[in-house]
Coordinates of C-alpha atoms and ligand atoms in Angstrom, one line a residue:
X852 CA 12.0 21.3 -7.8
X853 CA 9.8 23.8 -6.2
X854 CA 8.8 25.5 -9.5
X855 CA 8.0 22.1 -10.7
X856 CA 5.7 21.4 -7.8
X857 CA 4.1 24.8 -7.9
X858 CA 3.2 24.0 -11.7
X859 CA 1.6 20.7 -10.5
X860 CA -0.4 22.2 -7.9
X861 CA -1.7 25.0 -10.2
X862 CA -2.8 22.2 -12.6
X863 CA -4.3 20.2 -9.9
X864 CA -6.4 23.3 -8.6
X865 CA -8.1 23.7 -11.9
X866 CA -8.7 20.1 -12.1
X867 CA -10.3 19.8 -8.9
X868 CA -12.4 22.7 -9.0
X869 CA -14.2 21.1 -12.0
X870 CA -14.2 17.6 -10.5
X871 CA -14.5 17.3 -6.9
X872 CA -18.0 18.3 -6.5
X873 CA -17.8 20.5 -3.2
X874 CA -17.9 24.5 -3.2
X875 CA -15.0 26.2 -4.7
X876 CA -13.1 26.6 -1.6
X877 CA -13.2 22.9 -0.4
X878 CA -10.2 21.5 -2.4
X879 CA -8.7 24.9 -3.2
X880 CA -4.8 25.0 -2.9
X881 CA -4.0 26.9 0.3
X882 CA -0.9 26.7 2.7
X883 CA -2.9 24.1 4.8
X884 CA -4.5 22.3 2.0
X885 CA -3.0 20.8 -1.6
X886 CA -0.3 18.5 -2.6
X887 CA 1.6 20.4 0.2
X888 CA 0.1 21.4 3.3
X889 CA 1.8 22.9 6.4
X890 CA -0.2 23.2 9.8
X891 CA 0.3 22.6 13.6
X892 CA -2.7 20.8 14.7
X893 CA -3.3 18.0 12.5
X894 CA -2.8 16.6 9.2
X895 CA -4.4 13.9 6.8
X896 CA -3.0 13.0 3.4
X897 CA -4.7 10.5 1.3
X898 CA -5.3 9.4 -2.2
X899 CA -8.4 11.3 -2.7
X900 CA -9.5 14.9 -1.7
X901 CA -12.9 13.7 -0.6
X902 CA -11.5 11.1 1.9
X903 CA -9.1 13.6 2.9
X904 CA -11.6 16.0 4.0
X905 CA -13.6 13.1 5.7
X906 CA -10.6 12.4 7.8
X907 CA -10.1 16.2 8.6
X908 CA -13.6 16.9 9.3
X909 CA -13.3 13.7 12.1
X910 CA -10.4 15.6 13.8
X911 CA -12.0 18.9 13.7
X912 CA -15.2 17.4 15.4
X913 CA -12.7 16.2 18.3
X914 CA -11.7 12.7 17.0
X915 CA -8.2 11.2 17.3
X916 CA -6.1 9.8 14.6
X917 CA -7.5 6.2 14.9
X918 CA -11.2 7.9 14.7
X919 CA -9.7 9.7 11.4
X920 CA -8.1 6.5 10.1
X921 CA -11.6 4.8 10.4
X922 CA -13.6 7.4 8.5
X923 CA -10.9 7.5 5.9
X924 CA -10.9 4.0 5.3
X925 CA -14.7 3.7 4.7
X926 CA -14.6 6.9 2.5
X927 CA -11.8 5.5 0.4
X928 CA -14.2 2.5 -0.2
X929 CA -16.6 4.7 -1.8
X930 CA -14.4 7.4 -3.5
X931 CA -11.2 5.3 -4.6
X932 CA -12.8 1.9 -5.5
X933 CA -9.7 0.9 -7.4
X934 CA -8.0 0.3 -3.9
X935 CA -10.0 2.0 -1.2
X936 CA -11.8 -1.3 0.0
X937 CA -14.4 -3.2 2.2
X938 CA -13.4 -6.7 0.4
X939 CA -9.6 -6.3 0.8
X940 CA -7.1 -5.9 3.6
X941 CA -4.2 -4.1 5.0
X942 CA -2.0 -3.0 7.6
X943 CA -1.9 -0.3 10.1
X944 CA 1.1 1.1 12.1
X945 CA -0.1 3.4 15.1
X946 CA 2.2 5.5 17.4
X947 CA 0.6 6.9 20.3
X948 CA 1.7 10.4 21.4
X949 CA 3.6 8.7 24.5
X950 CA 5.6 6.7 22.1
X951 CA 4.0 3.5 22.4
X952 CA 3.7 1.5 19.2
X953 CA 0.8 -0.8 17.9
X954 CA 0.5 -2.5 14.6
X955 CA -2.3 -4.4 13.3
X956 CA -2.6 -7.1 10.4
X957 CA -6.0 -7.3 8.5
X958 CA -4.6 -8.8 5.5
X959 CA -6.9 -11.2 3.8
X960 CA -6.6 -15.0 4.7
X961 CA -6.9 -18.0 2.2
X962 CA -10.2 -19.7 2.6
X963 CA -10.5 -22.8 4.6
X964 CA -11.1 -24.7 1.4
X965 CA -7.8 -23.3 -0.4
X966 CA -4.7 -25.7 -1.1
X967 CA -1.2 -25.6 -2.5
X968 CA -2.0 -26.3 -5.9
X969 CA -5.2 -24.6 -6.5
X970 CA -3.9 -22.6 -9.2
X971 CA -2.3 -25.3 -11.2
X972 CA -3.5 -27.7 -14.0
X973 CA -3.3 -31.3 -14.3
X974 CA 0.3 -30.9 -15.7
X975 CA 1.3 -28.8 -12.7
X976 CA 1.2 -25.6 -14.5
X977 CA 0.0 -22.4 -13.4
X978 CA -3.4 -21.7 -15.0
X979 CA -2.9 -18.0 -16.3
X980 CA -5.2 -15.2 -14.7
X981 CA -7.0 -17.7 -12.2
X982 CA -5.5 -16.2 -9.1
X983 CA -6.0 -12.6 -10.5
X984 CA -9.5 -12.4 -12.3
X985 CA -12.9 -13.8 -11.0
X986 CA -14.3 -15.1 -7.6
X987 CA -11.4 -17.7 -7.1
X988 CA -8.9 -15.0 -6.7
X989 CA -10.1 -13.8 -3.7
X990 CA -8.9 -14.2 0.1
X991 CA -11.3 -13.6 3.0
X992 CA -11.3 -9.8 3.5
X993 CA -9.8 -8.4 6.7
X994 CA -10.5 -4.6 6.4
X995 CA -13.7 -4.2 8.5
X996 CA -12.3 -6.5 11.1
X997 CA -9.4 -4.4 11.2
X998 CA -11.1 -1.2 11.1
X999 CA -13.7 -2.0 13.9
X1000 CA -10.8 -3.8 16.0
X1001 CA -8.7 -0.6 16.0
X1002 CA -11.8 1.4 16.8
X1003 CA -12.6 -0.4 19.7
X1004 CA -9.2 -0.1 21.3
X1005 CA -8.3 3.4 20.6
X1006 CA -11.4 5.2 18.8
X1007 CA -13.1 7.9 20.8
X1008 CA -15.9 9.0 18.7
X1009 CA -19.0 6.6 17.9
X1010 CA -18.6 4.3 14.9
X1011 CA -21.7 5.8 13.4
X1012 CA -20.1 9.1 13.4
X1013 CA -17.1 7.8 11.5
X1014 CA -19.0 5.8 8.9
X1015 CA -21.8 8.3 8.2
X1016 CA -19.9 10.6 5.9
X1017 CA -19.1 7.6 3.8
X1018 CA -22.7 6.4 3.4
X1019 CA -23.7 10.1 2.2
X1020 CA -20.8 9.8 -0.3
X1021 CA -22.2 6.5 -1.6
X1022 CA -25.7 7.4 -1.6
X1023 CA -25.6 11.1 -2.8
X1024 CA -22.5 10.5 -5.0
X1025 CA -19.3 12.3 -5.6
X1026 CA -17.8 13.9 -8.6
X1027 CA -15.2 11.8 -10.2
X1028 CA -11.7 13.2 -11.1
X1029 CA -10.4 13.1 -14.8
X1030 CA -7.8 10.1 -13.8
X1031 CA -11.0 8.2 -12.3
X1032 CA -12.8 8.7 -15.3
X1033 CA -10.1 7.7 -17.5
X1034 CA -9.5 4.4 -15.4
X1035 CA -13.3 3.5 -15.1
X1036 CA -13.4 3.6 -19.1
X1037 CA -10.2 1.3 -19.4
X1038 CA -11.4 -1.4 -17.1
X1039 CA -14.8 -1.5 -18.6
X1040 CA -14.4 -4.6 -20.4
X1041 CA -12.8 -6.3 -17.3
X1042 CA -15.9 -5.6 -15.4
X1043 CA -18.1 -6.7 -18.1
X1044 CA -16.3 -9.8 -18.5
X1045 CA -16.2 -10.4 -14.8
X1046 CA -19.7 -9.8 -13.4
X1047 CA -22.9 -11.6 -14.1
X1048 CA -24.8 -8.6 -14.0
X1049 CA -23.0 -5.6 -15.8
X1050 CA -26.1 -3.2 -15.4
X1051 CA -25.6 -3.6 -11.7
X1052 CA -22.0 -2.5 -11.5
X1053 CA -21.8 1.0 -10.7
X1054 CA -18.5 1.9 -12.4
X1055 CA -20.0 0.7 -15.6
X1056 CA -21.4 3.6 -17.5
X1057 CA -23.3 3.3 -20.8
X1058 CA -20.8 5.3 -22.8
X1059 CA -17.9 7.1 -21.5
X1060 CA -17.3 8.1 -18.1
X1061 CA -16.2 11.9 -18.0
X1062 CA -14.3 14.1 -15.4
X1063 CA -17.0 15.6 -12.9
X1064 CA -19.4 12.8 -13.6
X1065 CA -21.4 11.8 -10.2
X1066 CA -21.0 8.4 -9.3
X1067 CA -23.7 7.0 -6.9
X1068 CA -23.2 3.7 -5.1
X1069 CA -26.5 2.6 -3.6
X1070 CA -25.8 -1.0 -2.8
X1071 CA -22.6 0.0 -1.1
X1072 CA -24.4 2.9 0.9
X1073 CA -26.6 -0.1 2.3
X1074 CA -23.6 -2.3 3.0
X1075 CA -22.0 0.6 5.2
X1076 CA -25.3 1.2 6.7
X1077 CA -25.5 -2.3 7.9
X1078 CA -21.9 -2.2 9.2
X1079 CA -22.7 1.1 11.1
X1080 CA -25.7 -0.7 12.7
X1081 CA -24.4 -4.3 13.6
X1082 CA -20.7 -3.6 13.5
X1083 CA -18.5 -6.6 12.3
X1084 CA -21.7 -9.1 12.1
X1085 CA -22.9 -6.1 9.6
X1086 CA -20.5 -7.6 7.4
X1087 CA -19.0 -11.4 8.5
X1088 CA -22.6 -12.4 9.0
X1089 CA -26.1 -11.8 8.0
X1090 CA -27.1 -10.3 4.6
X1091 CA -23.4 -8.8 3.4
X1092 CA -21.9 -12.4 4.2
X1093 CA -24.5 -14.1 2.3
X1094 CA -24.5 -11.7 -0.5
X1095 CA -20.6 -12.6 -0.4
X1096 CA -20.9 -16.2 -0.4
X1097 CA -23.8 -16.1 -3.3
X1098 CA -21.2 -14.2 -5.4
X1099 CA -18.5 -16.9 -4.6
X1100 CA -21.1 -19.7 -5.6
X1101 CA -22.2 -18.0 -8.9
X1102 CA -18.4 -18.5 -10.1
X1103 CA -15.8 -20.7 -9.0
X1104 CA -15.2 -19.0 -5.6
X1105 CA -14.6 -20.9 -2.4
X1106 CA -15.0 -18.2 0.5
X1107 CA -17.6 -19.6 2.8
X1108 CA -20.0 -18.4 5.7
X1109 CA -17.7 -20.0 8.1
X1110 CA -14.7 -18.4 6.7
X1111 CA -16.0 -15.0 6.9
X1112 CA -17.3 -15.7 10.7
X1113 CA -13.9 -16.7 11.5
X1114 CA -11.8 -14.0 10.2
X1115 CA -9.6 -12.2 12.7
X1116 CA -7.0 -9.5 12.2
X1117 CA -3.8 -9.9 14.5
X1118 CA -1.9 -7.5 16.4
X1119 CA 1.8 -7.9 15.7
X1120 CA 5.0 -6.5 17.2
X1121 CA 6.2 -4.0 14.9
X1122 CA 9.8 -4.4 13.0
X1123 CA 12.4 -1.8 14.2
X1124 CA 15.8 -1.0 13.2
X1125 CA 17.9 2.0 13.8
X1126 CA 19.1 4.1 10.8
X1127 CA 21.7 6.9 11.2
X1128 CA 20.3 7.8 14.7
X1129 CA 16.7 7.5 13.8
X1130 CA 14.3 4.6 14.9
X1131 CA 12.3 3.0 12.3
X1132 CA 9.1 1.1 13.0
X1133 CA 7.6 -1.0 10.2
X1134 CA 5.3 -3.8 9.5
X1135 CA 5.9 -7.2 10.3
X1136 CA 4.9 -10.5 8.7
X1137 CA 2.6 -11.1 6.9
X1138 CA 4.1 -8.2 5.2
X1139 CA 7.7 -8.4 4.2
X1140 CA 7.7 -4.7 4.0
X1141 CA 9.3 -3.8 7.8
X1142 CA 12.0 -6.5 7.5
X1143 CA 13.0 -5.6 3.9
X1144 CA 12.9 -2.1 4.4
X1145 CA 15.0 -2.4 7.8
X1146 CA 17.6 -4.5 5.7
X1147 CA 17.8 -2.0 3.3
X1148 CA 18.4 0.8 5.6
X1149 CA 21.1 -1.2 7.5
X1150 CA 22.8 -1.9 4.7
X1151 CA 22.8 1.7 3.7
X1152 CA 24.4 2.7 6.7
X1153 CA 27.6 1.4 5.6
X1154 CA 27.7 3.8 2.8
X1155 CA 28.0 7.5 2.8
X1156 CA 25.1 8.1 0.4
X1157 CA 24.6 11.6 1.1
X1158 CA 28.3 12.3 0.0
X1159 CA 27.4 10.4 -3.3
X1160 CA 24.2 12.4 -3.8
X1161 CA 20.7 11.1 -4.7
X1162 CA 20.6 10.0 -8.4
X1163 CA 24.2 9.4 -9.1
X1164 CA 25.6 6.4 -10.8
X1165 CA 27.4 5.5 -7.3
X1166 CA 24.3 5.7 -5.4
X1167 CA 21.8 4.3 -7.7
X1168 CA 24.4 1.1 -8.1
X1169 CA 24.7 0.7 -4.6
X1170 CA 20.9 0.8 -3.7
X1171 CA 20.4 -1.8 -6.7
X1172 CA 23.0 -4.2 -5.2
X1173 CA 21.5 -4.1 -1.8
X1174 CA 17.9 -4.5 -3.3
X1175 CA 18.5 -7.6 -5.2
X1176 CA 20.0 -9.2 -2.1
X1177 CA 17.1 -8.0 0.2
X1178 CA 14.5 -9.2 -2.5
X1179 CA 16.4 -12.9 -2.6
X1180 CA 15.9 -13.1 1.2
X1181 CA 12.3 -12.2 0.8
X1182 CA 11.5 -14.9 -1.9
X1183 CA 13.2 -17.5 0.2
X1184 CA 12.7 -16.6 3.7
X1185 CA 9.6 -14.7 4.2
X1186 CA 5.8 -15.5 4.4
X1187 CA 2.8 -15.5 7.2
X1188 CA 4.9 -15.9 10.8
X1189 CA 1.7 -18.0 11.9
X1190 CA 2.4 -20.6 9.4
X1191 CA 6.3 -20.2 8.6
X1192 CA 9.3 -19.5 10.9
X1193 CA 10.3 -16.2 9.6
X1194 CA 14.3 -15.9 10.8
X1195 CA 13.5 -12.0 11.5
X1196 CA 16.6 -11.7 14.0
X1197 CA 18.8 -13.6 11.6
X1198 CA 17.7 -11.5 8.5
X1199 CA 18.5 -7.9 10.4
X1200 CA 21.7 -9.5 12.3
X1201 CA 24.4 -6.7 12.1
X1202 CA 27.0 -9.4 11.1
X1203 CA 24.8 -10.8 8.4
X1204 CA 24.3 -7.4 7.0
X1205 CA 28.1 -6.6 7.1
X1206 CA 28.5 -9.9 5.1
X1207 CA 26.1 -8.8 2.6
X1208 CA 27.8 -5.3 2.4
X1209 CA 31.2 -7.1 1.8
X1210 CA 29.4 -9.0 -1.4
X1211 CA 28.8 -5.8 -3.1
X1212 CA 31.3 -4.7 -5.8
X1213 CA 31.4 -0.7 -5.8
X1214 CA 31.9 -0.7 -9.5
X1215 CA 30.4 -3.8 -11.0
X1216 CA 26.6 -5.2 -11.1
X1217 CA 26.2 -8.8 -9.7
X1218 CA 24.2 -11.3 -11.8
X1219 CA 20.9 -11.9 -9.8
X1220 CA 21.5 -15.4 -10.9
X1221 CA 24.5 -15.8 -8.5
X1222 CA 22.9 -13.9 -5.5
X1223 CA 21.6 -16.5 -3.1
X1224 CA 19.4 -15.8 -0.2
X1225 CA 20.8 -16.3 3.3
X1226 CA 21.7 -19.9 3.9
X1227 CA 19.7 -21.6 6.6
X1228 CA 22.9 -22.6 8.6
X1229 CA 23.6 -18.9 9.1
X1230 CA 20.1 -18.7 11.2
X1231 CA 20.7 -18.1 14.9
X1232 CA 17.0 -18.7 15.7
X1233 CA 14.0 -20.6 14.8
X1234 CA -2.1 0.5 -9.1
X1235 CA -3.7 -1.3 -6.8
X1236 CA -3.2 -0.2 -3.3
X1237 CA -3.4 2.7 -1.3
X1238 CA -1.7 4.5 1.6
X1239 CA -2.7 7.2 4.0
X1240 CA -1.1 8.9 6.7
X1241 CA -2.6 10.9 9.6
X1242 CA -1.5 12.8 12.7
X1243 CA -3.8 14.5 15.2
X1244 CA -3.8 17.4 17.4
X1245 CA -2.3 15.1 20.4
X1246 CA 0.4 14.0 18.2
X1247 CA -0.9 10.2 17.7
X1248 CA 0.1 9.1 14.3
X1249 CA -1.4 6.6 11.9
X1250 CA 0.7 5.1 8.9
X1251 CA -1.8 2.5 6.9
X1252 CA -1.6 0.7 3.7
X1253 CA -4.6 -1.3 2.3
X1254 CA -5.3 -3.0 -1.0
X1255 CA -7.4 -5.3 -2.9
X1256 CA -4.2 -6.1 -4.7
X1257 CA -4.2 -5.2 -8.3
X1258 CA -6.6 -2.2 -9.6
X1259 CA -10.1 -3.3 -9.0
X1260 CA -9.0 -6.5 -7.3
X1261 CA -10.8 -9.4 -9.0
X1262 CA -12.8 -7.1 -10.8
X1263 CA -15.9 -8.8 -9.4
X1264 CA -18.6 -6.8 -7.3
X1265 CA -20.4 -8.5 -5.0
X1266 CA -23.6 -8.5 -6.6
X1267 CA -26.4 -6.5 -4.2
X1268 CA -23.6 -5.3 -1.8
X1269 CA -21.8 -2.8 -4.1
X1270 CA -18.0 -3.5 -3.3
X1271 CA -15.3 -5.2 -5.1
X1272 CA -13.4 -8.4 -4.0
X1273 CA -9.7 -8.8 -3.7
X1274 CA -7.5 -10.7 -5.8
X1275 CA -4.9 -11.0 -3.4
X1276 CA -4.4 -15.0 -3.6
X1277 CA -2.0 -13.8 -6.3
X1278 CA 0.4 -12.6 -3.6
X1279 CA 0.9 -16.3 -2.5
X1280 CA 3.6 -18.3 -4.6
X1281 CA 1.2 -20.5 -6.8
X1282 CA 4.2 -22.5 -7.8
X1283 CA 7.9 -22.1 -6.6
X1284 CA 9.9 -20.4 -9.5
X1285 CA 6.6 -18.8 -10.8
X1286 CA 6.4 -15.3 -10.6
X1287 CA 3.6 -13.1 -9.7
X1288 CA 1.9 -10.3 -11.1
X1289 CA 4.7 -8.2 -9.9
X1290 CA 7.4 -10.3 -10.8
X1291 CA 7.8 -11.5 -7.4
X1292 CA 9.2 -15.2 -6.7
X1293 CA 8.7 -17.2 -3.6
X1294 CA 8.5 -20.7 -2.3
X1295 CA 7.5 -23.1 0.5
X1296 CA 7.7 -20.0 3.0
X1297 CA 4.6 -18.3 0.8
X1298 CA 2.9 -21.6 -0.5
X1299 CA -0.9 -21.6 -0.3
X1300 CA -2.6 -23.2 2.8
X1301 CA -6.0 -22.7 4.4
X1302 CA -6.1 -19.8 6.7
X1303 CA -2.6 -18.6 5.9
X1304 CA -1.9 -15.0 5.0
X1305 CA -0.3 -14.1 1.7
X1306 CA 2.9 -12.4 1.8
X1307 CA 2.9 -8.7 1.3
X1308 CA 5.1 -5.8 0.5
X1309 CA 3.1 -3.1 2.3
X1310 CA 5.4 -1.1 4.2
X1311 CA 3.5 1.6 6.7
X1312 CA 6.3 2.8 8.5
X1313 CA 6.7 5.6 11.2
X1314 CA 10.1 7.1 12.1
X1315 CA 11.3 8.9 15.3
X1316 CA 14.0 11.3 16.1
X1317 CA 15.1 11.4 19.8
X1318 CA 12.1 9.7 20.9
X1319 CA 9.9 12.1 19.0
X1320 CA 7.6 11.5 16.0
X1321 CA 9.6 12.4 12.6
X1322 CA 7.8 10.7 10.0
X1323 CA 4.8 8.8 8.7
X1324 CA 5.3 7.3 5.4
X1325 CA 3.8 4.6 3.2
X1326 CA 2.7 3.8 -0.6
X1327 CA 1.1 1.4 -3.1
X1328 CA 3.1 0.0 -6.0
X1329 CA 3.1 -3.9 -5.4
X1330 CA 6.8 -5.0 -5.2
X1331 CA 8.0 -1.4 -5.6
X1332 CA 6.3 -0.6 -2.2
X1333 CA 9.5 -1.4 -0.2
X1334 CA 12.2 0.6 -2.4
X1335 CA 9.6 3.8 -2.6
X1336 CA 9.4 3.9 1.0
X1337 CA 13.4 3.4 1.4
X1338 CA 14.1 6.0 -1.4
X1339 CA 11.6 8.4 0.5
X1340 CA 13.4 8.0 3.6
X1341 CA 17.0 8.6 2.2
X1342 CA 15.7 11.5 0.4
X1343 CA 14.9 13.2 3.5
X1344 CA 17.5 11.8 5.9
X1345 CA 20.4 11.4 3.7
X1346 CA 19.5 14.0 0.8
X1347 CA 18.1 16.8 2.9
X1348 CA 15.0 17.0 0.9
X1349 CA 11.7 18.5 2.3
X1350 CA 8.8 16.0 2.6
X1351 CA 7.1 17.0 -0.7
X1352 CA 10.6 16.9 -2.5
X1353 CA 11.2 13.5 -1.3
X1354 CA 7.7 12.2 -2.4
X1355 CA 7.9 14.1 -5.9
X1356 CA 11.5 12.9 -6.5
X1357 CA 11.5 10.1 -9.6
X1358 CA 12.0 6.6 -8.2
X1359 CA 14.1 3.6 -9.3
X1360 CA 13.5 -0.1 -8.3
X1361 CA 15.2 -3.3 -8.6
X1362 CA 14.0 -6.5 -7.1
X1363 CA 16.4 -9.3 -7.5
X1364 CA 14.6 -10.9 -10.3
X1365 CA 13.8 -9.9 -13.1
X1366 CA 17.4 -8.5 -13.1
X1367 CA 16.9 -5.0 -14.0
X1368 CA 16.7 -1.5 -12.7
X1369 CA 13.0 0.0 -13.4
X1370 CA 13.0 3.8 -13.5
X1371 CA 10.6 6.6 -13.9
X1372 CA 11.1 8.5 -17.0
X1373 CA 13.6 11.3 -16.2
X1374 CA 14.9 9.5 -13.2
X1375 CA 18.6 10.3 -14.2
X1376 CA 20.1 11.7 -17.2
X1377 CA 21.9 9.9 -20.0
X1378 CA 25.5 10.2 -18.6
X1379 CA 24.5 8.3 -15.3
X1380 CA 22.7 5.8 -17.5
X1381 CA 25.6 5.2 -19.5
X1382 CA 28.0 4.9 -16.2
X1383 CA 25.3 2.1 -14.9
X1384 CA 25.3 0.4 -17.9
X1385 CA 29.0 0.1 -18.1
X1386 CA 28.8 -1.3 -14.6
X1387 CA 26.4 -4.2 -16.0
X1388 CA 23.1 -2.9 -15.2
X1389 CA 20.1 -3.3 -17.4
X1390 CA 18.0 -0.3 -17.2
X1391 CA 14.1 -0.4 -18.0
X1392 CA 11.9 2.6 -18.1
X1393 CA 8.1 2.0 -16.8
X1394 CA 5.2 4.1 -16.0
X1395 CA 5.0 5.9 -12.8
X1396 CA 6.2 4.2 -9.3
X1397 CA 4.1 4.6 -6.2
X1398 CA 2.0 7.1 -4.7
X1399 CA 4.0 8.0 -1.5
X1400 CA 1.4 10.0 1.1
X1401 CA 3.7 11.1 3.8
X1402 CA 3.9 13.6 6.7
X1403 CA 7.2 15.1 8.5
X1404 CA 7.5 16.9 11.7
X1405 CA 9.7 19.9 10.9
X1406 CA 12.1 21.3 13.3
X1407 CA 9.7 23.8 14.4
X1408 CA 7.3 21.1 15.5
X1409 CA 4.8 21.8 12.6
X1410 CA 3.6 19.1 10.3
X1411 CA 4.4 19.0 6.4
X1412 CA 1.9 16.8 4.7
X1413 CA 3.0 15.7 1.2
X1414 CA 0.6 14.2 -1.2
X1415 CA 2.1 12.4 -4.4
X1416 CA 1.7 14.5 -7.5
X1417 CA 1.4 10.9 -9.5
X1418 CA -2.3 10.7 -8.5
X1419 CA -5.2 12.8 -7.2
X1420 CA -3.8 12.4 -3.5
X1421 CA -4.6 15.6 -1.3
X1422 CA -3.2 16.7 1.9
X1423 CA -4.9 18.8 4.4
X1424 CA -3.9 20.4 7.8
X1425 CA -5.4 22.1 10.7
X1426 CA -3.7 25.2 11.2
Ligands
LIG849 O1 0.4 -6.8 -0.7 C1 0.9 -6.4 -1.8 O2 2.1 -6.5 -1.4 C2 0.4 -6.1 -2.9 N1 -0.8 -7.0 -2.9 C3 0.1 -5.0 -3.1 C4 -0.3 -4.4 -4.6 C5 -0.2 -3.0 -4.7 O3 0.4 -2.5 -4.1 C6 -0.8 -2.7 -6.2 N2 -0.5 -1.2 -6.2 N3 -0.4 -0.6 -7.1

């Protein structure tokens, strides 16, 4: 494992020297910088070295974790446009060093003119692609509101100081990595197809992008400048808002000026749970992440997984059986709690969890067709997303996941404003029984209604041990987000891995329907596969799962930052 990591780091050093533009030392691997970083006085882990550096510089200037979060968020909108965003939304989990927890839901909302059947044709069938591509796929963006609201409450440095580095990166440009070059080339046709004026789209280049090319985004710099000058109204009103609405009207989009003005992010009470003596805090609806994660952990407590080992047939079988039940509940019961009565207590109830455990046969796969969601009578009460983790030198911690949904969202750039709009409307259930792009099912709980938030799987999570900060963790990956966070936690708590080992470890995933286990290549050997197949499991190999960026507080109090080797992700700490 260690050797494997070292090799990866070495490859990355050479790649980043060539591609990241800065001085040779800027993204050099050292004990406090790289895929793994260990430090005592602060840590930032994000999907891109340039964004990590922005966050780190803010911490070094005396900013707190929330300041660094705001800086990183705007920086990712510039240097990681596939998921970093102004035109999307997300979830923030914040633990102050005194142990108080706050979570902010800045998920997009359905526009005021949205309606339940808006993606169905006259026969009631889902119109392929309409919730994924083009202007109509977008919800009302929440990121800017979320960042400014969090900054207003907790920030210590002026907003201008936090946005300025991103303006510079947009105006002067930054050097793209080889992965980005490949990605921009891959999506070129989609960008051309979905934009009126491909010449104005900065991600389209005549010829091919290459590693080390400079990406300059002048319109985006101006949009950021307007936010810096005018705060919220620099985005939700005035020129930026007008450009968004003009973009909507140029296609079949339905977001209005009123929708933008009315957008508001919402403080939520985190979902909490205990797992083997650790306390877990994660995201409440409109994300399903917290409830599903805590269900999985509570189910797992019924089994001695550490004794069974991390990738044995026994453990993978049990995880799969738990996951299929949790995702069945998700499809039936979870949706935006401002619109739907989510039975949180009932879903996390100890007796209900025990009931679910009793349904699991230790040696045989259940057919997902036979797995039902919790009966309402039991109810006691009414690649692309990105995650970053930050801890400052006072011990304040941020876990934040944000997205425009699939890679490059709706593929529509707001002309003149230089940023991509989300295609988050696809996260609603367009029609009961018809899966979304991640194969997820849903029904009334997650149907489209004006101003409702579409159900998310994002799972920004913070864990405490003995009342002290222990882990900050999260990931992108659509439906696999929940199971990737779950496995990363198990890897550390049950299987004794370091943070980096836990993040690098191959992942497996099951989501009830479709009824198969998705695995990363090499997740387990042929013997384990054969054993699982003999129990009745179907196994399918797929491309990489998740990009976990996490921080662990080690027993000596030092911070171990772990950046996922699957991407350009980078960790930096203050010694
Ligand atoms: O909110 C959600 O669950 C999805 N829109 C997340 C999409 C995602 O993670 C794509 N990334 N790889």
